[in-house]
Amino acid sequence: DVKVTQSSRYLVKRTGEKVFLECVQDMDHENMFWYRQDPGLGLRLIYFSYDVKMKEKGDIPEGYSVSREKKERFSLILESASTNQTSMYLCASSFAGREQFFGPGTRLTVL
Amino acid sequence: EDKVVQSPLSLVVHEGDTVTLNCSYEVTNFRSLLWYKQEKKAPTFLFMLTSSGIEKKSGRLSSILDKKELFSILNITATQTGDSAVYLCAVYPHNNNDMRFGAGTRLTVKP
C-alpha cells in the first residue's frame, strides 16, 4: 500500500512564525504536491515537484516556499505565517499522469 | 482558464436512495478525470476515466465520462450511511503534472 505521511496532524502557530510542514512517501513517486483545502474552495494547489530539487508554482504560491532535497520528502515552508494561512494542508504523491495518493492532512491554525 | 465545476454542492438523501453527482470541466488538452472520496481526512481514489462512454464500476459506485459534452457523473446506488463524504472530481490536462480539482459535493446519507 502507498503510504504518504505528514509530520503533524494539528499545528498551532503565531503570526510571523516560520512553519515547516513535512511530507514523506514510500512509493518512489516522481511527483509530489502540496494543497490547501478551505470550505467551499476545494483543493487548491500551492506547489508541486516532479523531481528532486525541481519545483513548480501552483495556483496559490504566495507566502509559501518548498524544498525537495530527496525523492521521498517534500517540505512546505511558511516563511512568516499569517492568519489567512489557517487551513488544512494536504500532501500528495503520484507517478506522472496517475492518481494521486494523499497524506492525512495537517490542520494549521495561525493565531 | 481551466475549470472544474461540481454539482450539487451538497445533497442529503436517505439510505437506499440512488444519487448522481455531476462534474463538468473546461480544460485545455484534457487527459483524464478522476473521482475521489473524502471522509474526515485524506481523499481516497475511486476512479480514473480517460475514454468516453466506458463505465467504471466498483460495487455500488459507477462512473462514466462524456468527452464531447465535457462532463462525468458518479452514481451511487442503494446508498448507505458510510457513503456520507465529500466527493471530489479532478482533471488532468496533457503535458501537466498537476490536477485541477472541483469544490466537491458533500453527500449526507441519513438512516
CSV table of C-alpha atoms in Angstrom, one decimal:
chain,number,residue,atom,x,y,z
A,1,ASP,CA,0.0,0.0,0.0
A,2,VAL,CA,1.1,3.5,-0.8
A,3,LYS,CA,1.8,5.5,2.3
A,4,VAL,CA,2.0,9.2,2.5
A,5,THR,CA,2.8,10.6,5.9
A,6,GLN,CA,2.7,14.2,7.1
A,7,SER,CA,4.7,15.4,10.1
A,8,SER,CA,1.8,16.8,12.2
A,9,ARG,CA,-1.9,16.3,12.3
A,10,TYR,CA,-2.6,19.5,14.2
A,11,LEU,CA,-0.4,22.6,14.5
A,12,VAL,CA,-0.9,25.9,16.2
A,13,LYS,CA,1.5,28.8,15.4
A,14,ARG,CA,1.6,32.5,16.0
A,15,THR,CA,1.6,35.2,13.3
A,16,GLY,CA,5.1,35.8,12.0
A,17,GLU,CA,6.5,32.4,12.9
A,18,LYS,CA,8.3,30.2,10.4
A,19,VAL,CA,6.4,27.0,9.8
A,20,PHE,CA,7.7,23.7,8.3
A,21,LEU,CA,5.3,21.0,7.1
A,22,GLU,CA,6.9,17.8,6.0
A,23,CYS,CA,5.6,15.1,3.8
A,24,VAL,CA,7.2,11.6,3.1
A,25,GLN,CA,6.1,9.0,0.6
A,26,ASP,CA,7.3,5.4,0.3
A,27,MET,CA,6.3,4.5,-3.3
A,28,ASP,CA,9.2,6.1,-5.3
A,29,HIS,CA,6.7,8.6,-6.9
A,30,GLU,CA,8.3,11.2,-9.0
A,31,ASN,CA,5.6,13.8,-8.3
A,32,MET,CA,4.7,15.4,-5.0
A,33,PHE,CA,2.2,18.1,-4.3
A,34,TRP,CA,1.1,20.5,-1.6
A,35,TYR,CA,-2.5,21.6,-1.5
A,36,ARG,CA,-4.6,23.7,0.9
A,37,GLN,CA,-8.2,22.9,1.4
A,38,ASP,CA,-10.7,25.5,2.6
A,39,PRO,CA,-14.5,25.2,2.9
A,40,GLY,CA,-16.3,25.9,-0.4
A,41,LEU,CA,-13.0,26.3,-2.3
A,42,GLY,CA,-12.0,22.6,-2.7
A,43,LEU,CA,-8.3,21.7,-3.0
A,44,ARG,CA,-6.0,24.4,-4.3
A,45,LEU,CA,-2.5,23.6,-5.5
A,46,ILE,CA,0.3,25.5,-3.8
A,47,TYR,CA,3.4,23.9,-5.3
A,48,PHE,CA,4.3,20.7,-6.9
A,49,SER,CA,7.6,18.9,-7.6
A,50,TYR,CA,8.3,16.5,-10.5
A,51,ASP,CA,11.8,15.6,-9.4
A,52,VAL,CA,14.4,16.2,-6.7
A,53,LYS,CA,15.3,19.9,-6.5
A,54,MET,CA,12.6,20.7,-9.1
A,55,LYS,CA,9.5,22.7,-8.2
A,56,GLU,CA,6.6,24.4,-10.0
A,57,LYS,CA,4.2,27.0,-8.7
A,58,GLY,CA,0.6,26.1,-8.4
A,59,ASP,CA,-2.4,28.4,-8.2
A,60,ILE,CA,-1.6,30.0,-4.9
A,61,PRO,CA,2.2,30.0,-4.1
A,62,GLU,CA,2.3,33.4,-2.5
A,63,GLY,CA,3.6,33.2,1.1
A,64,TYR,CA,4.9,29.7,0.7
A,65,SER,CA,8.1,28.0,-0.5
A,66,VAL,CA,9.0,24.3,-0.9
A,67,SER,CA,12.0,22.1,-0.7
A,68,ARG,CA,12.7,18.7,-2.2
A,69,GLU,CA,16.2,17.5,-1.4
A,70,LYS,CA,15.3,13.8,-1.5
A,71,LYS,CA,12.8,12.0,-3.7
A,72,GLU,CA,10.7,10.8,-0.9
A,73,ARG,CA,10.4,14.0,1.0
A,74,PHE,CA,8.7,17.3,0.1
A,75,SER,CA,8.5,20.2,2.6
A,76,LEU,CA,6.2,23.2,2.6
A,77,ILE,CA,7.6,26.3,4.3
A,78,LEU,CA,5.6,29.3,5.5
A,79,GLU,CA,8.3,31.9,5.9
A,80,SER,CA,6.2,34.2,8.1
A,81,ALA,CA,2.8,32.7,9.0
A,82,SER,CA,-0.3,34.8,8.7
A,83,THR,CA,-3.8,34.3,9.9
A,84,ASN,CA,-5.1,33.8,6.4
A,85,GLN,CA,-2.9,30.7,6.1
A,86,THR,CA,-5.0,28.9,8.7
A,87,SER,CA,-6.2,25.9,6.7
A,88,MET,CA,-6.0,22.2,6.1
A,89,TYR,CA,-2.8,21.3,4.2
A,90,LEU,CA,-2.7,18.1,2.2
A,91,CYS,CA,0.3,16.5,0.7
A,92,ALA,CA,0.0,14.0,-2.2
A,93,SER,CA,2.3,12.0,-4.4
A,94,SER,CA,1.9,10.1,-7.7
A,95,PHE,CA,3.6,8.7,-10.8
A,96,ALA,CA,3.2,11.1,-13.7
A,97,GLY,CA,-0.3,11.2,-15.0
A,98,ARG,CA,-1.6,8.7,-12.5
A,99,GLU,CA,-3.9,9.0,-9.4
A,100,GLN,CA,-2.5,11.0,-6.5
A,101,PHE,CA,-2.3,9.4,-3.1
A,102,PHE,CA,-2.9,11.8,-0.2
A,103,GLY,CA,-1.5,12.1,3.3
A,104,PRO,CA,-3.8,12.5,6.3
A,105,GLY,CA,-3.5,16.3,6.3
A,106,THR,CA,-2.2,18.9,8.7
A,107,ARG,CA,-4.7,21.3,10.2
A,108,LEU,CA,-2.8,24.5,10.8
A,109,THR,CA,-4.1,27.3,12.9
A,110,VAL,CA,-2.3,30.7,12.9
A,111,LEU,CA,-3.2,32.9,15.8
B,1,GLU,CA,-8.6,29.3,-17.5
B,2,ASP,CA,-9.1,25.6,-16.7
B,3,LYS,CA,-12.2,25.0,-14.6
B,4,VAL,CA,-13.9,22.0,-12.9
B,5,VAL,CA,-17.4,22.5,-11.6
B,6,GLN,CA,-19.3,20.0,-9.5
B,7,SER,CA,-23.0,19.9,-8.7
B,8,PRO,CA,-24.8,19.9,-6.5
B,9,LEU,CA,-22.6,21.4,-3.8
B,10,SER,CA,-24.4,19.3,-1.2
B,11,LEU,CA,-27.0,16.6,-1.1
B,12,VAL,CA,-29.0,14.9,1.6
B,13,VAL,CA,-30.6,11.5,0.9
B,14,HIS,CA,-31.9,8.6,2.9
B,15,GLU,CA,-30.4,5.1,3.0
B,16,GLY,CA,-31.3,3.1,-0.1
B,17,ASP,CA,-31.7,6.1,-2.4
B,18,THR,CA,-29.7,6.3,-5.6
B,19,VAL,CA,-27.7,9.5,-6.2
B,20,THR,CA,-25.9,11.1,-9.2
B,21,LEU,CA,-23.1,13.5,-8.7
B,22,ASN,CA,-22.0,15.7,-11.6
B,23,CYS,CA,-18.7,17.1,-12.7
B,24,SER,CA,-18.2,19.4,-15.7
B,25,TYR,CA,-14.9,20.7,-16.9
B,26,GLU,CA,-13.2,23.1,-19.2
B,27,VAL,CA,-9.6,22.1,-19.5
B,28,THR,CA,-7.1,22.6,-22.2
B,29,ASN,CA,-5.8,19.3,-23.6
B,30,PHE,CA,-7.8,17.0,-21.4
B,31,ARG,CA,-6.1,13.8,-20.4
B,32,SER,CA,-8.1,12.1,-17.7
B,33,LEU,CA,-10.7,12.7,-15.0
B,34,LEU,CA,-10.6,11.3,-11.5
B,35,TRP,CA,-13.1,10.9,-8.7
B,36,TYR,CA,-12.1,10.8,-5.0
B,37,LYS,CA,-14.0,10.3,-1.8
B,38,GLN,CA,-13.0,12.3,1.2
B,39,GLU,CA,-14.4,11.4,4.7
B,40,LYS,CA,-12.8,13.0,7.7
B,41,LYS,CA,-9.3,13.0,6.4
B,42,ALA,CA,-7.4,12.4,3.2
B,43,PRO,CA,-9.1,11.9,-0.2
B,44,THR,CA,-9.1,8.3,-1.3
B,45,PHE,CA,-9.0,7.4,-5.0
B,46,LEU,CA,-12.2,6.0,-6.6
B,47,PHE,CA,-11.9,6.1,-10.4
B,48,MET,CA,-9.8,7.4,-13.3
B,49,LEU,CA,-11.6,7.9,-16.6
B,50,THR,CA,-9.9,8.5,-19.9
B,51,SER,CA,-12.3,7.3,-22.6
B,52,SER,CA,-15.8,8.4,-23.3
B,53,GLY,CA,-18.7,6.0,-22.8
B,54,ILE,CA,-16.9,3.3,-20.8
B,55,GLU,CA,-18.4,2.8,-17.4
B,56,LYS,CA,-16.1,2.1,-14.5
B,57,LYS,CA,-17.7,0.2,-11.7
B,58,SER,CA,-16.8,-0.7,-8.1
B,59,GLY,CA,-19.5,-2.3,-6.0
B,60,ARG,CA,-22.4,0.2,-5.7
B,61,LEU,CA,-20.4,3.0,-7.3
B,62,SER,CA,-20.0,3.7,-11.0
B,63,SER,CA,-18.8,6.5,-13.2
B,64,ILE,CA,-18.8,7.5,-16.8
B,65,LEU,CA,-17.2,10.2,-18.9
B,66,ASP,CA,-18.6,12.2,-21.8
B,67,LYS,CA,-15.6,13.9,-23.6
B,68,LYS,CA,-17.9,15.5,-26.2
B,69,GLU,CA,-20.1,17.3,-23.6
B,70,LEU,CA,-17.2,17.6,-21.1
B,71,PHE,CA,-18.7,16.0,-18.1
B,72,SER,CA,-18.7,13.0,-15.9
B,73,ILE,CA,-21.2,11.5,-13.5
B,74,LEU,CA,-20.7,9.4,-10.4
B,75,ASN,CA,-23.6,7.2,-9.4
B,76,ILE,CA,-24.1,5.6,-6.1
B,77,THR,CA,-26.9,3.0,-5.8
B,78,ALA,CA,-28.5,1.8,-2.6
B,79,THR,CA,-26.7,4.4,-0.5
B,80,GLN,CA,-25.5,3.6,3.0
B,81,THR,CA,-24.6,6.0,5.8
B,82,GLY,CA,-21.0,5.1,5.2
B,83,ASP,CA,-21.2,6.8,1.8
B,84,SER,CA,-21.5,10.1,3.6
B,85,ALA,CA,-18.5,12.1,2.4
B,86,VAL,CA,-17.3,14.8,0.2
B,87,TYR,CA,-16.8,13.6,-3.4
B,88,LEU,CA,-14.2,15.4,-5.4
B,89,CYS,CA,-13.7,15.5,-9.1
B,90,ALA,CA,-10.3,16.3,-10.6
B,91,VAL,CA,-9.0,16.7,-14.1
B,92,TYR,CA,-5.5,16.0,-15.5
B,93,PRO,CA,-4.5,18.1,-18.5
B,94,HIS,CA,-2.0,16.8,-21.0
B,95,ASN,CA,1.6,18.0,-20.6
B,96,ASN,CA,0.9,18.8,-17.0
B,97,ASN,CA,1.7,17.0,-13.8
B,98,ASP,CA,-0.9,18.8,-11.7
B,99,MET,CA,-4.6,18.1,-11.4
B,100,ARG,CA,-7.3,20.6,-11.1
B,101,PHE,CA,-10.0,19.9,-8.5
B,102,GLY,CA,-13.6,20.9,-8.3
B,103,ALA,CA,-15.0,22.2,-5.0
B,104,GLY,CA,-16.6,18.9,-4.2
B,105,THR,CA,-20.1,17.6,-3.4
B,106,ARG,CA,-21.0,16.9,0.2
B,107,LEU,CA,-23.2,13.9,0.4
B,108,THR,CA,-25.1,13.1,3.6
B,109,VAL,CA,-26.9,9.8,3.8
B,110,LYS,CA,-29.4,9.6,6.7
B,111,PRO,CA,-30.5,6.3,8.2
